[in-house]
């Protein structure tokens, strides 16, 4: 880790740093001895997450409540601080909403990125790590998925990821900026302290927040979307990865970028997954072990746009980033349950 603190990368700007994944990344950055600046408009998060990040790490985060689309205010952040690298997580992420409100998604996700990249160019910031998603592989022909698979988005959210990847590739080819694209599979779990975790607004779209709310008695039953997929038990299979493992992958990406400066690939994509798939039923069974009681579920129709099976081949990240997901499915469940029981209303309970 020392290369980061003493070497070329000392101060990291984290956009969307108050969010679920961003807050876990902030903890890892602070633990690695880096200065952390967060820009977040809190449209899907709470500043309390950053208070708790500081509590876990015993260090401070510099926070600006700014919308990334507000170029003048973003510029003041770059004028005030010498930023060595940016981790760009800020964005809207609901697949369903993106279908209903495509312009909102293109405006927010794409325009924010353009503003940010203009600042990187103007202030000679050399490094950016981008939060991409396995969604860029669409419905892969086979599994496991490697970075060479064809890219194809199936909804506006996914298209923003794909477009931003393309924009970043062009920028890397034409400027001093080095890019790492991290394609996340299915991040779940929470920090082992139980202080930070996923706190969705309204009804959760993703499986794990839904299962944990059912386990808490906040919802009746899990609706399993499809029981007739060609998988081990007919339910969808995904590559669930602990959010802390995912966060550590960002530190390795920064290390790689710092080592590579001026040589090697200028834009590289890496899958961040475990390399193992688990079905919805397997996840529910593992959650029952963690919470100690049965979870009611019902198999219903498939969700439109869903795919049967998706899991990563993470070899490239294993080899080139010297990173490997270490936490097991039972650990993911235990940490989710701890977070959920300590914070039944997310960050609102304070
Ligand atoms: P999140 O909603 O918890 O975090 C995103 C943060 O960005 C929020 O704090 C939100 O307030 C902020 N934000 C949004 N638009 C902004 C803007 N214009 N200006 C400033 N801040 C803004 O989501 P997350 O799960 O932590 O995801 C982080 C990133 O990772 C997103 O880009 C998401 O698309 C990507 N990703 C997430 C998953 C997942 O399953 N959670 C999977 C793949 C990729
Ligand atoms: C979803 C997004 C994807 C995004 C990813 C990570 C969709 C269609 N896809 O993927 O673009 O990159 O999240 O944010 O939304 N499931 C149920 N019941 C539920 C919820 C989910 O059975 O209430 C099943 C799904 O059918 C799937 C699995 O659980 O088989 C995981 O679902 P989810 O957590 O939504 O993630 P993805 O579908 O992989």
Short mmCIF file of C-alpha atoms and ligand atoms in Angstrom, two decimals:
data_model
loop_
_atom_site.label_atom_id
_atom_site.label_comp_id
_atom_site.label_asym_id
_atom_site.label_seq_id
_atom_site.Cartn_x
_atom_site.Cartn_y
_atom_site.Cartn_z
CA UNK A 1 0.00 0.00 0.00
CA UNK A 2 2.95 2.34 0.63
CA UNK A 3 3.30 3.24 -3.03
CA UNK A 4 0.01 5.09 -2.72
CA UNK A 5 0.72 7.14 0.39
CA UNK A 6 4.34 7.99 -0.36
CA UNK A 7 4.28 7.77 -4.10
CA UNK A 8 2.46 9.59 -6.78
CA UNK A 9 -1.06 9.09 -5.50
CA UNK A 10 -1.75 10.83 -2.20
CA UNK A 11 -5.13 12.50 -2.59
CA UNK A 12 -8.13 10.76 -4.13
CA UNK A 13 -11.42 12.35 -5.12
CA UNK A 14 -14.31 9.91 -4.72
CA UNK A 15 -17.46 10.95 -6.59
CA UNK A 16 -20.54 9.29 -5.12
CA UNK A 17 -18.46 8.50 -2.03
CA UNK A 18 -21.41 8.73 0.38
CA UNK A 19 -23.18 5.85 -1.40
CA UNK A 20 -23.17 2.13 -0.68
CA UNK A 21 -19.99 1.14 -2.51
CA UNK A 22 -18.33 4.56 -2.20
CA UNK A 23 -18.48 4.57 1.60
CA UNK A 24 -16.71 1.19 1.74
CA UNK A 25 -14.07 2.46 -0.70
CA UNK A 26 -13.48 5.53 1.48
CA UNK A 27 -12.69 3.27 4.45
CA UNK A 28 -10.12 1.32 2.41
CA UNK A 29 -8.53 4.51 1.03
CA UNK A 30 -8.18 6.01 4.51
CA UNK A 31 -6.75 2.71 5.81
CA UNK A 32 -4.21 2.84 2.97
CA UNK A 33 -3.05 6.25 4.23
CA UNK A 34 -4.60 8.36 1.48
CA UNK A 35 -6.35 11.72 1.76
CA UNK A 36 -9.99 11.39 0.72
CA UNK A 37 -12.24 14.05 -0.79
CA UNK A 38 -15.87 13.14 -1.49
CA UNK A 39 -18.19 14.91 -3.91
CA UNK A 40 -21.78 13.68 -3.65
CA UNK A 41 -25.15 15.39 -4.09
CA UNK A 42 -26.72 12.97 -1.56
CA UNK A 43 -29.50 12.18 -4.05
CA UNK A 44 -29.32 8.51 -3.01
CA UNK A 45 -27.28 8.63 0.18
CA UNK A 46 -26.77 10.21 3.56
CA UNK A 47 -23.91 12.21 5.06
CA UNK A 48 -24.24 9.95 8.09
CA UNK A 49 -22.49 7.25 6.03
CA UNK A 50 -19.40 9.47 5.90
CA UNK A 51 -19.56 10.17 9.65
CA UNK A 52 -19.45 6.44 10.14
CA UNK A 53 -16.62 6.01 7.64
CA UNK A 54 -14.63 8.44 9.79
CA UNK A 55 -15.53 6.48 12.92
CA UNK A 56 -14.35 3.19 11.40
CA UNK A 57 -11.11 4.60 9.98
CA UNK A 58 -10.35 7.08 12.78
CA UNK A 59 -9.55 9.66 10.09
CA UNK A 60 -11.43 12.46 8.39
CA UNK A 61 -13.01 12.75 4.96
CA UNK A 62 -13.36 16.11 3.25
CA UNK A 63 -16.93 16.30 2.01
CA UNK A 64 -18.52 18.57 -0.61
CA UNK A 65 -22.26 18.31 -1.20
CA UNK A 66 -22.17 19.18 -4.89
CA UNK A 67 -23.97 17.89 -7.96
CA UNK A 68 -21.31 16.83 -10.46
CA UNK A 69 -23.29 18.55 -13.19
CA UNK A 70 -22.62 21.90 -11.49
CA UNK A 71 -19.39 22.68 -13.31
CA UNK A 72 -18.59 25.91 -11.47
CA UNK A 73 -18.79 24.26 -8.06
CA UNK A 74 -16.90 21.15 -9.17
CA UNK A 75 -14.18 23.43 -10.47
CA UNK A 76 -13.70 25.04 -7.06
CA UNK A 77 -12.89 21.58 -5.64
CA UNK A 78 -10.14 21.11 -8.25
CA UNK A 79 -8.87 24.67 -7.67
CA UNK A 80 -8.70 24.11 -3.91
CA UNK A 81 -7.01 20.70 -3.84
CA UNK A 82 -4.26 18.88 -5.68
CA UNK A 83 -6.01 15.70 -6.73
CA UNK A 84 -3.90 12.74 -7.88
CA UNK A 85 -6.67 10.32 -8.84
CA UNK A 86 -10.43 10.11 -9.12
CA UNK A 87 -12.67 7.15 -8.36
CA UNK A 88 -15.89 7.91 -10.22
CA UNK A 89 -18.91 6.18 -8.71
CA UNK A 90 -21.50 8.96 -8.85
CA UNK A 91 -24.49 7.99 -10.93
CA UNK A 92 -28.06 6.77 -10.94
CA UNK A 93 -28.31 2.98 -10.96
CA UNK A 94 -31.89 1.70 -11.13
CA UNK A 95 -32.47 -0.34 -14.29
CA UNK A 96 -36.25 0.04 -14.02
CA UNK A 97 -36.15 3.84 -13.52
CA UNK A 98 -33.74 4.18 -16.41
CA UNK A 99 -36.33 2.61 -18.73
CA UNK A 100 -38.99 5.06 -17.54
CA UNK A 101 -36.71 8.11 -17.37
CA UNK A 102 -33.96 7.59 -19.94
CA UNK A 103 -33.18 11.30 -20.35
CA UNK A 104 -32.66 11.71 -16.62
CA UNK A 105 -30.15 8.84 -16.74
CA UNK A 106 -28.27 10.11 -19.78
CA UNK A 107 -28.23 13.66 -18.39
CA UNK A 108 -27.05 12.71 -14.92
CA UNK A 109 -24.63 9.90 -15.67
CA UNK A 110 -23.13 11.07 -18.95
CA UNK A 111 -23.06 14.83 -18.37
CA UNK A 112 -21.54 14.38 -14.87
CA UNK A 113 -18.77 12.32 -16.42
CA UNK A 114 -18.11 14.94 -19.10
CA UNK A 115 -17.82 17.68 -16.47
CA UNK A 116 -15.46 15.54 -14.44
CA UNK A 117 -13.26 14.70 -17.43
CA UNK A 118 -13.03 18.35 -18.42
CA UNK A 119 -11.70 19.06 -14.91
CA UNK A 120 -9.20 16.20 -15.17
CA UNK A 121 -7.88 17.71 -18.40
CA UNK A 122 -7.80 21.28 -17.09
CA UNK A 123 -6.10 20.42 -13.81
CA UNK A 124 -3.77 17.74 -15.21
CA UNK A 125 -5.18 14.94 -13.08
CA UNK A 126 -3.74 11.79 -14.57
CA UNK A 127 -5.78 8.92 -13.20
CA UNK A 128 -9.39 7.78 -13.11
CA UNK A 129 -11.04 4.56 -11.98
CA UNK A 130 -14.61 4.11 -13.19
CA UNK A 131 -17.44 2.04 -11.66
CA UNK A 132 -18.69 -0.02 -14.55
CA UNK A 133 -20.90 -3.07 -14.36
CA UNK A 134 -21.30 -6.60 -15.62
CA UNK A 135 -24.42 -5.23 -17.25
CA UNK A 136 -22.16 -4.15 -20.18
CA UNK A 137 -21.99 -7.83 -21.22
CA UNK A 138 -25.77 -7.95 -21.77
CA UNK A 139 -26.85 -11.61 -21.94
CA UNK A 140 -23.48 -13.38 -22.32
CA UNK A 141 -23.41 -16.38 -24.66
CA UNK A 142 -21.46 -18.44 -22.10
CA UNK A 143 -20.11 -18.21 -18.56
CA UNK A 144 -17.71 -17.36 -17.01
CA UNK A 145 -17.46 -13.96 -18.63
CA UNK A 146 -14.06 -12.56 -19.62
CA UNK A 147 -13.24 -8.94 -20.42
CA UNK A 148 -12.98 -9.88 -24.13
CA UNK A 149 -16.67 -10.80 -24.39
CA UNK A 150 -18.78 -8.64 -26.73
CA UNK A 151 -20.30 -5.59 -25.07
CA UNK A 152 -24.02 -4.96 -25.37
CA UNK A 153 -26.33 -3.06 -23.08
CA UNK A 154 -30.01 -3.92 -22.79
CA UNK A 155 -31.39 -0.87 -20.97
CA UNK A 156 -30.63 2.88 -20.67
CA UNK A 157 -28.73 2.43 -17.37
CA UNK A 158 -26.49 -0.16 -19.00
CA UNK A 159 -26.06 2.05 -22.05
CA UNK A 160 -24.79 4.90 -19.85
CA UNK A 161 -22.12 2.51 -18.54
CA UNK A 162 -21.19 1.42 -22.04
CA UNK A 163 -21.11 4.99 -23.36
CA UNK A 164 -18.98 6.19 -20.45
CA UNK A 165 -16.57 3.30 -21.06
CA UNK A 166 -16.28 4.45 -24.70
CA UNK A 167 -15.81 8.10 -23.71
CA UNK A 168 -13.08 7.13 -21.26
CA UNK A 169 -11.35 5.00 -23.89
CA UNK A 170 -11.28 7.97 -26.29
CA UNK A 171 -9.99 10.29 -23.58
CA UNK A 172 -7.24 7.83 -22.61
CA UNK A 173 -6.17 7.63 -26.26
CA UNK A 174 -6.01 11.36 -26.71
CA UNK A 175 -4.69 12.78 -23.44
CA UNK A 176 -2.48 12.22 -20.42
CA UNK A 177 -5.31 10.47 -18.57
CA UNK A 178 -5.00 6.79 -17.57
CA UNK A 179 -8.21 4.85 -17.09
CA UNK A 180 -9.20 1.71 -15.23
CA UNK A 181 -12.69 0.36 -15.89
CA UNK A 182 -13.86 -1.89 -13.07
CA UNK A 183 -16.80 -4.06 -14.07
CA UNK A 184 -18.57 -5.01 -10.85
CA UNK A 185 -20.59 -8.21 -10.70
CA UNK A 186 -23.14 -8.28 -7.83
CA UNK A 187 -21.86 -6.36 -4.80
CA UNK A 188 -23.54 -7.33 -1.53
CA UNK A 189 -22.69 -7.43 2.19
CA UNK A 190 -21.56 -4.67 4.49
CA UNK A 191 -18.57 -3.57 6.55
CA UNK A 192 -17.95 -6.03 9.40
CA UNK A 193 -18.39 -3.22 11.96
CA UNK A 194 -22.09 -3.08 11.03
CA UNK A 195 -21.73 0.71 10.74
CA UNK A 196 -22.01 1.09 6.95
CA UNK A 197 -24.00 -0.88 4.41
CA UNK A 198 -26.65 -0.68 1.73
CA UNK A 199 -29.59 1.58 2.58
CA UNK A 200 -31.94 1.62 -0.40
CA UNK A 201 -34.71 4.19 -0.68
CA UNK A 202 -38.18 2.68 -1.01
CA UNK A 203 -38.70 -0.87 -2.22
CA UNK A 204 -35.34 -2.51 -3.04
CA UNK A 205 -34.75 -3.61 -6.64
CA UNK A 206 -31.87 -5.93 -5.86
CA UNK A 207 -32.10 -9.33 -4.24
CA UNK A 208 -30.10 -8.96 -1.04
CA UNK A 209 -31.71 -5.83 0.40
CA UNK A 210 -35.08 -7.45 -0.30
CA UNK A 211 -34.16 -10.74 1.39
CA UNK A 212 -32.82 -8.94 4.44
CA UNK A 213 -35.98 -6.85 4.80
CA UNK A 214 -38.09 -10.04 4.65
CA UNK A 215 -35.81 -11.61 7.26
CA UNK A 216 -36.41 -8.53 9.47
CA UNK A 217 -40.18 -8.91 9.12
CA UNK A 218 -40.40 -5.62 7.21
CA UNK A 219 -41.77 -7.43 4.15
CA UNK A 220 -43.90 -10.59 3.77
CA UNK A 221 -41.96 -12.73 1.37
CA UNK A 222 -39.29 -12.77 -1.29
CA UNK A 223 -40.67 -12.97 -4.80
CA UNK A 224 -38.29 -15.12 -6.81
CA UNK A 225 -38.33 -13.92 -10.39
CA UNK A 226 -38.48 -17.16 -12.38
CA UNK A 227 -38.05 -20.80 -11.41
CA UNK A 228 -37.62 -22.22 -14.89
CA UNK A 229 -34.18 -20.97 -15.96
CA UNK A 230 -31.70 -23.58 -17.22
CA UNK A 231 -29.71 -23.36 -13.97
CA UNK A 232 -28.93 -25.67 -11.05
CA UNK A 233 -32.39 -25.18 -9.45
CA UNK A 234 -34.25 -23.10 -12.03
CA UNK A 235 -33.56 -19.73 -10.34
CA UNK A 236 -31.19 -17.02 -11.62
CA UNK A 237 -27.47 -17.40 -10.94
CA UNK A 238 -25.18 -14.42 -10.18
CA UNK A 239 -21.65 -13.73 -8.98
CA UNK A 240 -22.17 -12.14 -5.56
CA UNK A 241 -19.12 -10.30 -4.29
CA UNK A 242 -18.55 -8.83 -0.83
CA UNK A 243 -18.50 -5.04 -1.01
CA UNK A 244 -15.29 -4.89 1.06
CA UNK A 245 -13.49 -7.17 -1.41
CA UNK A 246 -14.81 -4.93 -4.18
CA UNK A 247 -13.57 -1.82 -2.37
CA UNK A 248 -10.10 -3.36 -1.98
CA UNK A 249 -10.05 -3.90 -5.75
CA UNK A 250 -10.06 -0.10 -6.15
CA UNK A 251 -6.93 0.27 -4.04
CA UNK A 252 -5.21 -2.32 -6.24
CA UNK A 253 -6.38 -0.47 -9.34
CA UNK A 254 -4.83 2.76 -8.03
CA UNK A 255 -1.60 0.93 -7.26
CA UNK A 256 -1.53 -0.45 -10.79
CA UNK A 257 -2.14 3.00 -12.25
CA UNK A 258 0.61 4.55 -10.10
CA UNK A 259 3.10 1.86 -11.14
CA UNK A 260 2.11 2.13 -14.79
CA UNK A 261 2.24 5.88 -15.12
CA UNK A 262 3.58 6.77 -18.55
CA UNK A 263 3.82 3.15 -19.72
CA UNK A 264 1.57 0.21 -20.49
CA UNK A 265 -2.12 0.26 -21.28
CA UNK A 266 -3.83 3.62 -21.00
CA UNK A 267 -7.30 2.10 -20.59
CA UNK A 268 -7.88 -1.35 -19.16
CA UNK A 269 -11.08 -3.11 -18.05
CA UNK A 270 -11.16 -5.66 -15.23
CA UNK A 271 -13.94 -7.91 -13.97
CA UNK A 272 -14.41 -7.70 -10.22
CA UNK A 273 -16.19 -10.89 -9.26
CA UNK A 274 -15.51 -14.08 -7.33
CA UNK A 275 -15.70 -16.41 -10.32
CA UNK A 276 -18.53 -18.40 -8.68
CA UNK A 277 -22.25 -18.27 -9.34
CA UNK A 278 -25.00 -18.76 -6.75
CA UNK A 279 -28.72 -19.22 -7.39
CA UNK A 280 -31.45 -17.19 -5.71
CA UNK A 281 -32.45 -20.27 -3.69
CA UNK A 282 -28.84 -20.81 -2.57
CA UNK A 283 -28.66 -17.18 -1.45
CA UNK A 284 -31.90 -17.49 0.52
CA UNK A 285 -30.67 -20.72 2.17
CA UNK A 286 -27.38 -19.05 3.11
CA UNK A 287 -29.26 -16.07 4.53
CA UNK A 288 -31.43 -18.38 6.64
CA UNK A 289 -28.23 -19.80 8.17
CA UNK A 290 -27.04 -16.27 9.00
CA UNK A 291 -30.29 -14.98 10.50
CA UNK A 292 -31.32 -18.24 12.17
CA UNK A 293 -34.86 -18.50 10.83
CA UNK A 294 -36.82 -19.41 7.70
CA UNK A 295 -37.41 -16.87 4.96
CA UNK A 296 -40.71 -17.11 3.11
CA UNK A 297 -40.52 -16.98 -0.65
CA UNK A 298 -42.71 -17.51 -3.69
CA UNK A 299 -41.63 -18.23 -7.23
CA UNK A 300 -43.29 -15.81 -9.66
CA UNK A 301 -42.84 -14.88 -13.34
CA UNK A 302 -39.44 -13.93 -14.69
CA UNK A 303 -38.49 -10.24 -14.43
CA UNK A 304 -38.32 -8.67 -17.85
CA UNK A 305 -34.73 -8.15 -19.02
CA UNK A 306 -33.25 -10.69 -16.56
CA UNK A 307 -30.77 -13.31 -17.68
CA UNK A 308 -30.33 -16.88 -16.47
CA UNK A 309 -26.72 -16.95 -15.41
CA UNK A 310 -23.84 -14.52 -15.11
CA UNK A 311 -20.54 -14.91 -13.32
CA UNK A 312 -17.06 -13.57 -13.88
CA UNK A 313 -13.78 -14.94 -14.97
CA UNK A 314 -11.71 -12.73 -12.63
CA UNK A 315 -8.29 -14.03 -13.77
CA UNK A 316 -7.16 -10.73 -15.27
CA UNK A 317 -7.75 -8.83 -12.01
CA UNK A 318 -6.19 -11.73 -10.06
CA UNK A 319 -3.04 -11.57 -12.17
CA UNK A 320 -2.61 -7.93 -13.17
CA UNK A 321 -4.04 -6.22 -10.08
CA UNK A 322 -2.87 -8.90 -7.66
CA UNK A 323 -6.42 -8.86 -6.30
CA UNK A 324 -8.73 -11.69 -5.39
CA UNK A 325 -12.15 -11.75 -3.75
CA UNK A 326 -11.69 -13.52 -0.43
CA UNK A 327 -14.96 -13.43 1.45
CA UNK A 328 -17.40 -16.34 1.22
CA UNK A 329 -21.17 -16.32 0.68
CA UNK A 330 -21.83 -17.09 4.41
CA UNK A 331 -19.63 -14.10 5.37
CA UNK A 332 -21.57 -11.88 2.95
CA UNK A 333 -24.82 -13.00 4.57
CA UNK A 334 -23.53 -12.59 8.14
CA UNK A 335 -22.31 -9.05 7.45
CA UNK A 336 -25.57 -8.10 5.67
CA UNK A 337 -27.58 -9.40 8.61
CA UNK A 338 -25.42 -7.56 11.17
CA UNK A 339 -25.85 -4.28 9.24
CA UNK A 340 -29.60 -4.84 8.83
CA UNK A 341 -30.26 -5.68 12.50
CA UNK A 342 -28.14 -2.77 13.77
CA UNK A 343 -29.74 -0.34 11.29
CA UNK A 344 -33.32 -1.47 10.60
CA UNK A 345 -34.10 1.87 8.95
CA UNK A 346 -30.73 2.32 7.27
CA UNK A 347 -29.09 5.63 8.17
CA UNK A 348 -32.48 7.12 9.07
CA UNK A 349 -32.53 5.41 12.46
CA UNK A 350 -30.27 8.05 14.03
P1 LIG B 1 -25.35 4.51 -4.66
O1 LIG B 1 -26.59 5.10 -5.23
O2 LIG B 1 -25.38 4.07 -3.24
O3 LIG B 1 -24.12 5.54 -4.86
C1 LIG B 1 -24.07 6.46 -5.90
C2 LIG B 1 -23.84 7.84 -5.28
O4 LIG B 1 -23.75 8.82 -6.32
C3 LIG B 1 -24.97 8.28 -4.35
O5 LIG B 1 -24.42 8.64 -3.10
C4 LIG B 1 -25.60 9.47 -5.05
O6 LIG B 1 -26.08 10.43 -4.13
C5 LIG B 1 -24.44 9.98 -5.89
N1 LIG B 1 -24.80 10.74 -7.10
C6 LIG B 1 -25.63 10.37 -8.11
N2 LIG B 1 -25.67 11.32 -9.06
C7 LIG B 1 -24.83 12.30 -8.65
C8 LIG B 1 -24.45 13.55 -9.19
N3 LIG B 1 -24.95 14.01 -10.35
N4 LIG B 1 -23.58 14.32 -8.51
C9 LIG B 1 -23.07 13.91 -7.34
N5 LIG B 1 -23.40 12.74 -6.76
C10 LIG B 1 -24.27 11.95 -7.41
O7 LIG B 1 -24.92 3.32 -5.60
P2 LIG B 1 -23.78 2.22 -5.40
O8 LIG B 1 -24.44 0.90 -5.33
O9 LIG B 1 -22.84 2.61 -4.35
O10 LIG B 1 -23.08 2.30 -6.83
C11 LIG B 1 -21.96 3.10 -7.08
C12 LIG B 1 -21.57 3.00 -8.54
O11 LIG B 1 -21.31 1.64 -8.87
C13 LIG B 1 -22.66 3.47 -9.51
O12 LIG B 1 -22.04 4.12 -10.58
C14 LIG B 1 -23.30 2.17 -9.98
O13 LIG B 1 -23.88 2.29 -11.24
C15 LIG B 1 -22.09 1.25 -10.00
N6 LIG B 1 -22.47 -0.17 -9.87
C16 LIG B 1 -23.22 -0.56 -8.79
C17 LIG B 1 -23.60 -1.89 -8.69
C18 LIG B 1 -24.44 -2.36 -7.54
O14 LIG B 1 -24.96 -3.45 -7.59
N7 LIG B 1 -24.59 -1.60 -6.44
C19 LIG B 1 -23.22 -2.81 -9.68
C20 LIG B 1 -22.45 -2.37 -10.75
C21 LIG B 1 -22.07 -1.03 -10.84
C1 LIG B 2 -29.27 -5.92 -11.51
C2 LIG B 2 -29.43 -5.08 -12.74
C3 LIG B 2 -28.07 -4.89 -13.38
C4 LIG B 2 -27.10 -4.27 -12.39
C5 LIG B 2 -27.05 -5.17 -11.16
C6 LIG B 2 -26.18 -4.61 -10.09
C7 LIG B 2 -31.69 -5.56 -13.53
C8 LIG B 2 -32.51 -6.19 -14.62
N1 LIG B 2 -30.36 -5.73 -13.64
O1 LIG B 2 -28.72 -7.14 -11.91
O2 LIG B 2 -28.17 -4.05 -14.51
O3 LIG B 2 -25.82 -4.13 -12.95
O4 LIG B 2 -28.37 -5.32 -10.63
O5 LIG B 2 -26.75 -3.42 -9.61
O6 LIG B 2 -32.21 -4.91 -12.64
N2 LIG B 2 -34.23 -11.49 -7.83
C9 LIG B 2 -35.38 -12.08 -7.35
N3 LIG B 2 -36.21 -11.34 -6.55
C10 LIG B 2 -35.95 -10.03 -6.23
C11 LIG B 2 -34.78 -9.43 -6.75
C12 LIG B 2 -33.95 -10.21 -7.55
O7 LIG B 2 -35.63 -13.25 -7.60
O8 LIG B 2 -36.76 -9.40 -5.52
C13 LIG B 2 -33.30 -12.32 -8.64
C14 LIG B 2 -33.06 -11.81 -10.05
O9 LIG B 2 -33.98 -12.34 -10.94
C15 LIG B 2 -31.61 -12.30 -10.28
C16 LIG B 2 -30.97 -12.25 -8.89
O10 LIG B 2 -32.05 -12.27 -7.96
O11 LIG B 2 -31.63 -13.63 -10.71
C17 LIG B 2 -30.15 -10.99 -8.66
O12 LIG B 2 -30.94 -9.86 -8.95
P1 LIG B 2 -30.43 -8.36 -8.70
O13 LIG B 2 -29.91 -8.23 -7.32
O14 LIG B 2 -31.53 -7.44 -9.09
O15 LIG B 2 -29.19 -8.21 -9.68
P2 LIG B 2 -29.08 -8.48 -11.25
O16 LIG B 2 -30.36 -8.92 -11.84
O17 LIG B 2 -27.91 -9.35 -11.47
#
